[in-house]
XYZ file of N, CA, C and O in Angstrom:
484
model
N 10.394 292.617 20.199
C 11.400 291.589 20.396
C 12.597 292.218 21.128
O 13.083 293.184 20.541
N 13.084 291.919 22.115
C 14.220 292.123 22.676
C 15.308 291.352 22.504
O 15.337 290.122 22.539
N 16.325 292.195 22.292
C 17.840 291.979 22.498
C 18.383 290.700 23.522
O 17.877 290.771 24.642
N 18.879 290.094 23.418
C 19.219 289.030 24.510
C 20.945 289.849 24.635
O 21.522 290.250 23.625
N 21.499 289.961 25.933
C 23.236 290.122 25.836
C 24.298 289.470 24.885
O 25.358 289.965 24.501
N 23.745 288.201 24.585
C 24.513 287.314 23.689
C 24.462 288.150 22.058
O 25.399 288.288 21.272
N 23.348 288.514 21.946
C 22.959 289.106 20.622
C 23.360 290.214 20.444
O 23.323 290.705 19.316
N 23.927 291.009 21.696
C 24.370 292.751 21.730
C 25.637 292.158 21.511
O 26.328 292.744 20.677
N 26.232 290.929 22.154
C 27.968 291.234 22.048
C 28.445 290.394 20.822
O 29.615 290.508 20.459
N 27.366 289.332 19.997
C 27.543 288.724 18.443
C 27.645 290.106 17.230
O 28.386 290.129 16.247
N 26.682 291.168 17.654
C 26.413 292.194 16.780
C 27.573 293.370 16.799
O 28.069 293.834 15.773
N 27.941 293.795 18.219
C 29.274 294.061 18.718
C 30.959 293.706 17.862
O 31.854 294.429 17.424
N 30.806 292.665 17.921
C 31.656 291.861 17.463
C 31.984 291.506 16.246
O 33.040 290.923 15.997
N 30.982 291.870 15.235
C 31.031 291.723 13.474
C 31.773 292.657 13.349
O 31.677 293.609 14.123
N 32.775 292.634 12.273
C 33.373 293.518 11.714
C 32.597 294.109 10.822
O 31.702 293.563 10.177
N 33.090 295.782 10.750
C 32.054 296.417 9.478
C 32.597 295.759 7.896
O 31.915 295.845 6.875
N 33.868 295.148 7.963
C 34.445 294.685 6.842
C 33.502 293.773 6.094
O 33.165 293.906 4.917
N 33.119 292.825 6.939
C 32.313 291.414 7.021
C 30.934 291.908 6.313
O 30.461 291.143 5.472
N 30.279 293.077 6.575
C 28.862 293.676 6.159
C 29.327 294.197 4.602
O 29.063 293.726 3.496
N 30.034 295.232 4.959
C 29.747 296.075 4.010
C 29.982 295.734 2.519
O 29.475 296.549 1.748
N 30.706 294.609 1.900
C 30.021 294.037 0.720
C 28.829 293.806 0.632
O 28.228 294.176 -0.377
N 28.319 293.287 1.426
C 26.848 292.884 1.158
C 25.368 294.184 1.405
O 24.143 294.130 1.286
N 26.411 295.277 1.808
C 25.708 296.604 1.929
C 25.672 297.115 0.271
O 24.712 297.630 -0.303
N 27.105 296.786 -0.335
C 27.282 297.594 -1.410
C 26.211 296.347 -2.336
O 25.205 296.834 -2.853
N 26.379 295.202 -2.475
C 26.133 294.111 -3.398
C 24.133 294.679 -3.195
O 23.551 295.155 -4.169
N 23.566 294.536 -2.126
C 22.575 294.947 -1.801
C 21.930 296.249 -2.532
O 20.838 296.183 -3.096
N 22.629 297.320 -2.475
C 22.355 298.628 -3.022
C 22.213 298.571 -5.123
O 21.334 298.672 -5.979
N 23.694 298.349 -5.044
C 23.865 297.712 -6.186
C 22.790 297.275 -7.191
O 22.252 297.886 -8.114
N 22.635 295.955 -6.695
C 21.058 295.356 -7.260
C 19.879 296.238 -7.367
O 19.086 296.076 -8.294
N 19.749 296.947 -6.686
C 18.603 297.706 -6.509
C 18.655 298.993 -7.478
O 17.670 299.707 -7.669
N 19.853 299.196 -8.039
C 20.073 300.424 -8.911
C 20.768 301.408 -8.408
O 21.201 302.198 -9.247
N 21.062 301.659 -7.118
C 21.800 302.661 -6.700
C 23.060 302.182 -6.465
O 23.504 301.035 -6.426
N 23.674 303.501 -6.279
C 25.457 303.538 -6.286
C 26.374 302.945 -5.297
O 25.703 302.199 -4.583
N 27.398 302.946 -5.002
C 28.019 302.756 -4.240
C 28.705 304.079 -3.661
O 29.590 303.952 -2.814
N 28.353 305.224 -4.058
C 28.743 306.517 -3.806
C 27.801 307.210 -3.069
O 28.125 308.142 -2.333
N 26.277 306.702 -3.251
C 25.148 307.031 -2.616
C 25.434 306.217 -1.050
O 25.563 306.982 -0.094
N 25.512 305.070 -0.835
C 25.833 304.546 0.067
C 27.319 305.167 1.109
O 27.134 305.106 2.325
N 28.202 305.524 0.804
C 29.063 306.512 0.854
C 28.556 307.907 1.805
O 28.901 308.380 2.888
N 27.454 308.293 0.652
C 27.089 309.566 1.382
C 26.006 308.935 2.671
O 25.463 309.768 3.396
N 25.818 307.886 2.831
C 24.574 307.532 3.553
C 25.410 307.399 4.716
O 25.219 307.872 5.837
N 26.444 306.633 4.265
C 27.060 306.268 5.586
C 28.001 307.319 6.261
O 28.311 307.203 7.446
N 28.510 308.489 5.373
C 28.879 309.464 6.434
C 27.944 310.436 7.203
O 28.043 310.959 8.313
N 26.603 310.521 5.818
C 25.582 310.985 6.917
C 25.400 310.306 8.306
O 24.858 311.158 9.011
N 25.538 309.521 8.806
C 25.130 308.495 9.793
C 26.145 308.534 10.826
O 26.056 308.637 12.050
N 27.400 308.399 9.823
C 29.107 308.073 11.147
C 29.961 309.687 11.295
O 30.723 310.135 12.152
N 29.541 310.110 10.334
C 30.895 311.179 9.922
C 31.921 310.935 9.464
O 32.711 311.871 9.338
N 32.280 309.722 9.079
C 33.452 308.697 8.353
C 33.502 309.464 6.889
O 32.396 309.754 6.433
N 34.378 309.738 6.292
C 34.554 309.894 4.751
C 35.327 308.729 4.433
O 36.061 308.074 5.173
N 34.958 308.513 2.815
C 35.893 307.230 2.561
C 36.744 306.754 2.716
O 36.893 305.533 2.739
N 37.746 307.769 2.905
C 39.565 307.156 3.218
C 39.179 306.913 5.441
O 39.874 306.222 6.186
N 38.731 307.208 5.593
C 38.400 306.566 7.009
C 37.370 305.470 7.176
O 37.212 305.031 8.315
N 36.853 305.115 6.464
C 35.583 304.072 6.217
C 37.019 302.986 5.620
O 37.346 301.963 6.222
N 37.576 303.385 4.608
C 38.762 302.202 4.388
C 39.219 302.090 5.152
O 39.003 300.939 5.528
N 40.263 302.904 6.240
C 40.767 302.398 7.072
C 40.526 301.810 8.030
O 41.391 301.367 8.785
N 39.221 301.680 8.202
C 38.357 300.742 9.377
C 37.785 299.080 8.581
O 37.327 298.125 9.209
N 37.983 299.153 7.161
C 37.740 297.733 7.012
C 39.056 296.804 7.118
O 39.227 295.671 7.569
N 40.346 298.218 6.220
C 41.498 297.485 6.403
C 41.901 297.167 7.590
O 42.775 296.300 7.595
N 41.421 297.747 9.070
C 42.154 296.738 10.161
C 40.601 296.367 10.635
O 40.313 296.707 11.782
N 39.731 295.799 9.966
C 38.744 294.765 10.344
C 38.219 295.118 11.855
O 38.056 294.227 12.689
N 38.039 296.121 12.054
C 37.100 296.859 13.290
C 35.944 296.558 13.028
O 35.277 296.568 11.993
N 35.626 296.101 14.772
C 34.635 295.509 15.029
C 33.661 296.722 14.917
O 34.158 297.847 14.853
N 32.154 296.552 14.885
C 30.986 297.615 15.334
C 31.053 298.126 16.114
O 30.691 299.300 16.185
N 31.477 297.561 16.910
C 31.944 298.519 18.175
C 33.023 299.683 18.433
O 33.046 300.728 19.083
N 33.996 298.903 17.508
C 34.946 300.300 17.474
C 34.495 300.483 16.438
O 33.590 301.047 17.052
N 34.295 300.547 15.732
C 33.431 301.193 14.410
C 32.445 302.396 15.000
O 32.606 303.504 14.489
N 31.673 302.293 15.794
C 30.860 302.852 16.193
C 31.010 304.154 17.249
O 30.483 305.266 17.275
N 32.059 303.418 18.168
C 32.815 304.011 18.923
C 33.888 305.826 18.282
O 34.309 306.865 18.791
N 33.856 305.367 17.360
C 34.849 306.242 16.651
C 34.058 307.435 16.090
O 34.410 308.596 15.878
N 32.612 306.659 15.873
C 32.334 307.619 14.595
C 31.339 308.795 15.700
O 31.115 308.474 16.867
N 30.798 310.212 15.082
C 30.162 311.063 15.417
C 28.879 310.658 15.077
O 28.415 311.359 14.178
N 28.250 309.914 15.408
C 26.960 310.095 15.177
C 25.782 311.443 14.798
O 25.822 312.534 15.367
N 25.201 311.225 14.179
C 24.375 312.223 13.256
C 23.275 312.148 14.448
O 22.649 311.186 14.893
N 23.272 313.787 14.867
C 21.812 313.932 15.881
C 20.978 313.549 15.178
O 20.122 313.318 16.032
N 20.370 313.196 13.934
C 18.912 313.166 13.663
C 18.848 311.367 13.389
O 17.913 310.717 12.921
N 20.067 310.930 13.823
C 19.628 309.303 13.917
C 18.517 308.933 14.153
O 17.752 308.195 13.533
N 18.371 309.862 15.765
C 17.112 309.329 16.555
C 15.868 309.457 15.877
O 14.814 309.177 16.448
N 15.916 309.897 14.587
C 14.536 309.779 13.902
C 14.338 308.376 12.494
O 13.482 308.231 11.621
N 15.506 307.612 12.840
C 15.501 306.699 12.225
C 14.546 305.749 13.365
O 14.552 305.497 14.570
N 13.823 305.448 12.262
C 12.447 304.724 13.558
C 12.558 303.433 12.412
O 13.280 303.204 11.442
N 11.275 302.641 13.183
C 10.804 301.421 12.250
C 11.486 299.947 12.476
O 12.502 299.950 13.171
N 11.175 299.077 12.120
C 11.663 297.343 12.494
C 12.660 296.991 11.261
O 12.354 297.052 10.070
N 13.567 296.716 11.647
C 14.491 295.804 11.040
C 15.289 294.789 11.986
O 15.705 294.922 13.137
N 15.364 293.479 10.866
C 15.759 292.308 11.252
C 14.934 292.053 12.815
O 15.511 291.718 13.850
N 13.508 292.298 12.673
C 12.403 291.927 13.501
C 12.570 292.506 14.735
O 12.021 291.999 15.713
N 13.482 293.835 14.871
C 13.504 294.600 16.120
C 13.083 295.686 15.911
O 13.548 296.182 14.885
N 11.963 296.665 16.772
C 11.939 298.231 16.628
C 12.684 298.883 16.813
O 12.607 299.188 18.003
N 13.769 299.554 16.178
C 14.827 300.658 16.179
C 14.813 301.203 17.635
O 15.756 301.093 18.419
N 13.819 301.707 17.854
C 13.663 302.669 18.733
C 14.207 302.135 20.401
O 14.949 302.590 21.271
N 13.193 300.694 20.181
C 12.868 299.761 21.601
C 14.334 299.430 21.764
O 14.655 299.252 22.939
N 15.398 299.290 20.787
C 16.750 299.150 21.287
C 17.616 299.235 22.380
O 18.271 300.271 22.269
N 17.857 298.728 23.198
C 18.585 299.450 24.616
C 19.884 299.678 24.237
O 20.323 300.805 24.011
N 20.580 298.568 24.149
C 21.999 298.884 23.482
C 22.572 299.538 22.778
O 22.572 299.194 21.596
N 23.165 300.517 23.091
C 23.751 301.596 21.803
C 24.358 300.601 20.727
O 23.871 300.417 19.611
N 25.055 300.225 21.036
C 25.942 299.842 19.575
C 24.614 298.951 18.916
O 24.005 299.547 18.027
N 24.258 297.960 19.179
C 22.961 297.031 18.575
C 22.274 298.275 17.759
O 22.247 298.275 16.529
N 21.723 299.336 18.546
C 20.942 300.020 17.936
C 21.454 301.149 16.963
O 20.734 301.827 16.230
N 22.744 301.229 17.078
C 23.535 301.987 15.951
C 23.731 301.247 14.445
O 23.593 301.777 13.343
N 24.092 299.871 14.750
C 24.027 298.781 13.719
C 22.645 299.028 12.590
O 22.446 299.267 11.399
N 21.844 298.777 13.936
C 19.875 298.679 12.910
C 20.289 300.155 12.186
O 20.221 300.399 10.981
N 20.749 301.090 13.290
C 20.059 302.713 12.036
C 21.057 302.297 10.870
O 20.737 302.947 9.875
N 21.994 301.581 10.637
C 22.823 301.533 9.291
C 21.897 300.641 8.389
O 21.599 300.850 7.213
N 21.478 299.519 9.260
C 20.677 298.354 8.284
C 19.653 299.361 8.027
O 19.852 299.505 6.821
N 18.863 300.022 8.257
C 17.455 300.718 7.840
C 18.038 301.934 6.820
O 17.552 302.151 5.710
N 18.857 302.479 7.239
C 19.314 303.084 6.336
C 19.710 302.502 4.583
O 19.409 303.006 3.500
N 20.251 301.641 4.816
C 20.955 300.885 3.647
C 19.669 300.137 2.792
O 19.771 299.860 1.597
N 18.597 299.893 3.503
C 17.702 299.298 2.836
C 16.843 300.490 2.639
O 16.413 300.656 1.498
N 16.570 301.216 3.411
C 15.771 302.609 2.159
C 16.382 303.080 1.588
O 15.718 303.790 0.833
N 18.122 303.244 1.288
C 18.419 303.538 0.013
C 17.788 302.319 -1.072
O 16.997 302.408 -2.011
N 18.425 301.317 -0.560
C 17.844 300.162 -1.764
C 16.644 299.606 -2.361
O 16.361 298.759 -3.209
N 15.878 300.650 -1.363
C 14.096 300.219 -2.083
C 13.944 301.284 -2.261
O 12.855 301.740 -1.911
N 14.939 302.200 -2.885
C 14.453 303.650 -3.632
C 13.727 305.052 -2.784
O 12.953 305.942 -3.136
N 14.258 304.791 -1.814
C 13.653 306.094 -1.107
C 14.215 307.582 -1.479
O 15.410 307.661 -1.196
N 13.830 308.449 -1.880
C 14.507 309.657 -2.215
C 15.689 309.827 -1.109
O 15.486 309.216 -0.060
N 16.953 310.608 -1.205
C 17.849 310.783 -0.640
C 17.381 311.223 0.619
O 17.510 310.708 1.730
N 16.608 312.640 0.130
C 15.999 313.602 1.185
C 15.348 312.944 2.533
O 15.492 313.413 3.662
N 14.725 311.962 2.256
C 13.989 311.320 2.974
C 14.875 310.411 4.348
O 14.766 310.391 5.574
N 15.874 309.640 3.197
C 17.174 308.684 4.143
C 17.623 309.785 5.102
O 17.551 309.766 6.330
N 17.973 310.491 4.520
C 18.941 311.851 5.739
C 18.150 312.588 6.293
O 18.741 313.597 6.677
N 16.950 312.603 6.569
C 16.174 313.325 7.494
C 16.219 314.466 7.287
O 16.113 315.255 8.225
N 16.387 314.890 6.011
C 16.585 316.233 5.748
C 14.855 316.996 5.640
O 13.991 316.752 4.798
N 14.811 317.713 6.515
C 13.378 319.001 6.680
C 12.477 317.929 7.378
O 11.337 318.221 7.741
């Protein structure tokens, strides 16, 4: 499935504010922390919490969200379909920075060992 432009600059355009309850509410349910999610997401941005707050408190978009953060070289081994797109087939950076958070956030929440989420070995 491909990206349409309209769909890179709707996805663009969400604030991480707008998600990330429903990242934590998501995890949550599933049994894991909100501290695990934390570590998931600086594995991913390089954000630590007091900078992850300060990006919801002024409601930055994904884009500057994305823009800001250091991306983790071993992203590119975040593979697999979410929200009916292949990670990989992504053209758009930011679109495809978004999915590695959604894939991320949902193998924490269907119990994947840590080791596994962070590409660790």
């Amino acid at each position: 499935m491909k990206t349409t432009p309209e769909h890179n600059e709707r996805v663009a355009k969400m604030t991480f504010a707008s998600v990330f309850p429903h990242y934590i509410t998501k995890v949550e349910r599933k049994g894991r922390t909100k501290e695990e999610l934390f570590q998931v997401i600086e594995w991913l941005t390089g954000f630590d919490e007091k900078k992850l707050q300060d990006l919801i408190d002024e409601k930055a978009s994904f884009e500057t969200f994305f823009n800001e953060a250091t991306l983790n070289p071993n992203a590119v081994l975040i593979t697999g379909v979410i929200c009916g797109y292949r990670i990989e087939e992504i053209e758009n950076p930011i679109t495809r920075q978004v999915r590695y958070m959604d894939k991320l956030v949902d193998e924490l929440a269907n119990g994947k060992k840590m080791e596994k989420i962070l590409r660790v070995g």
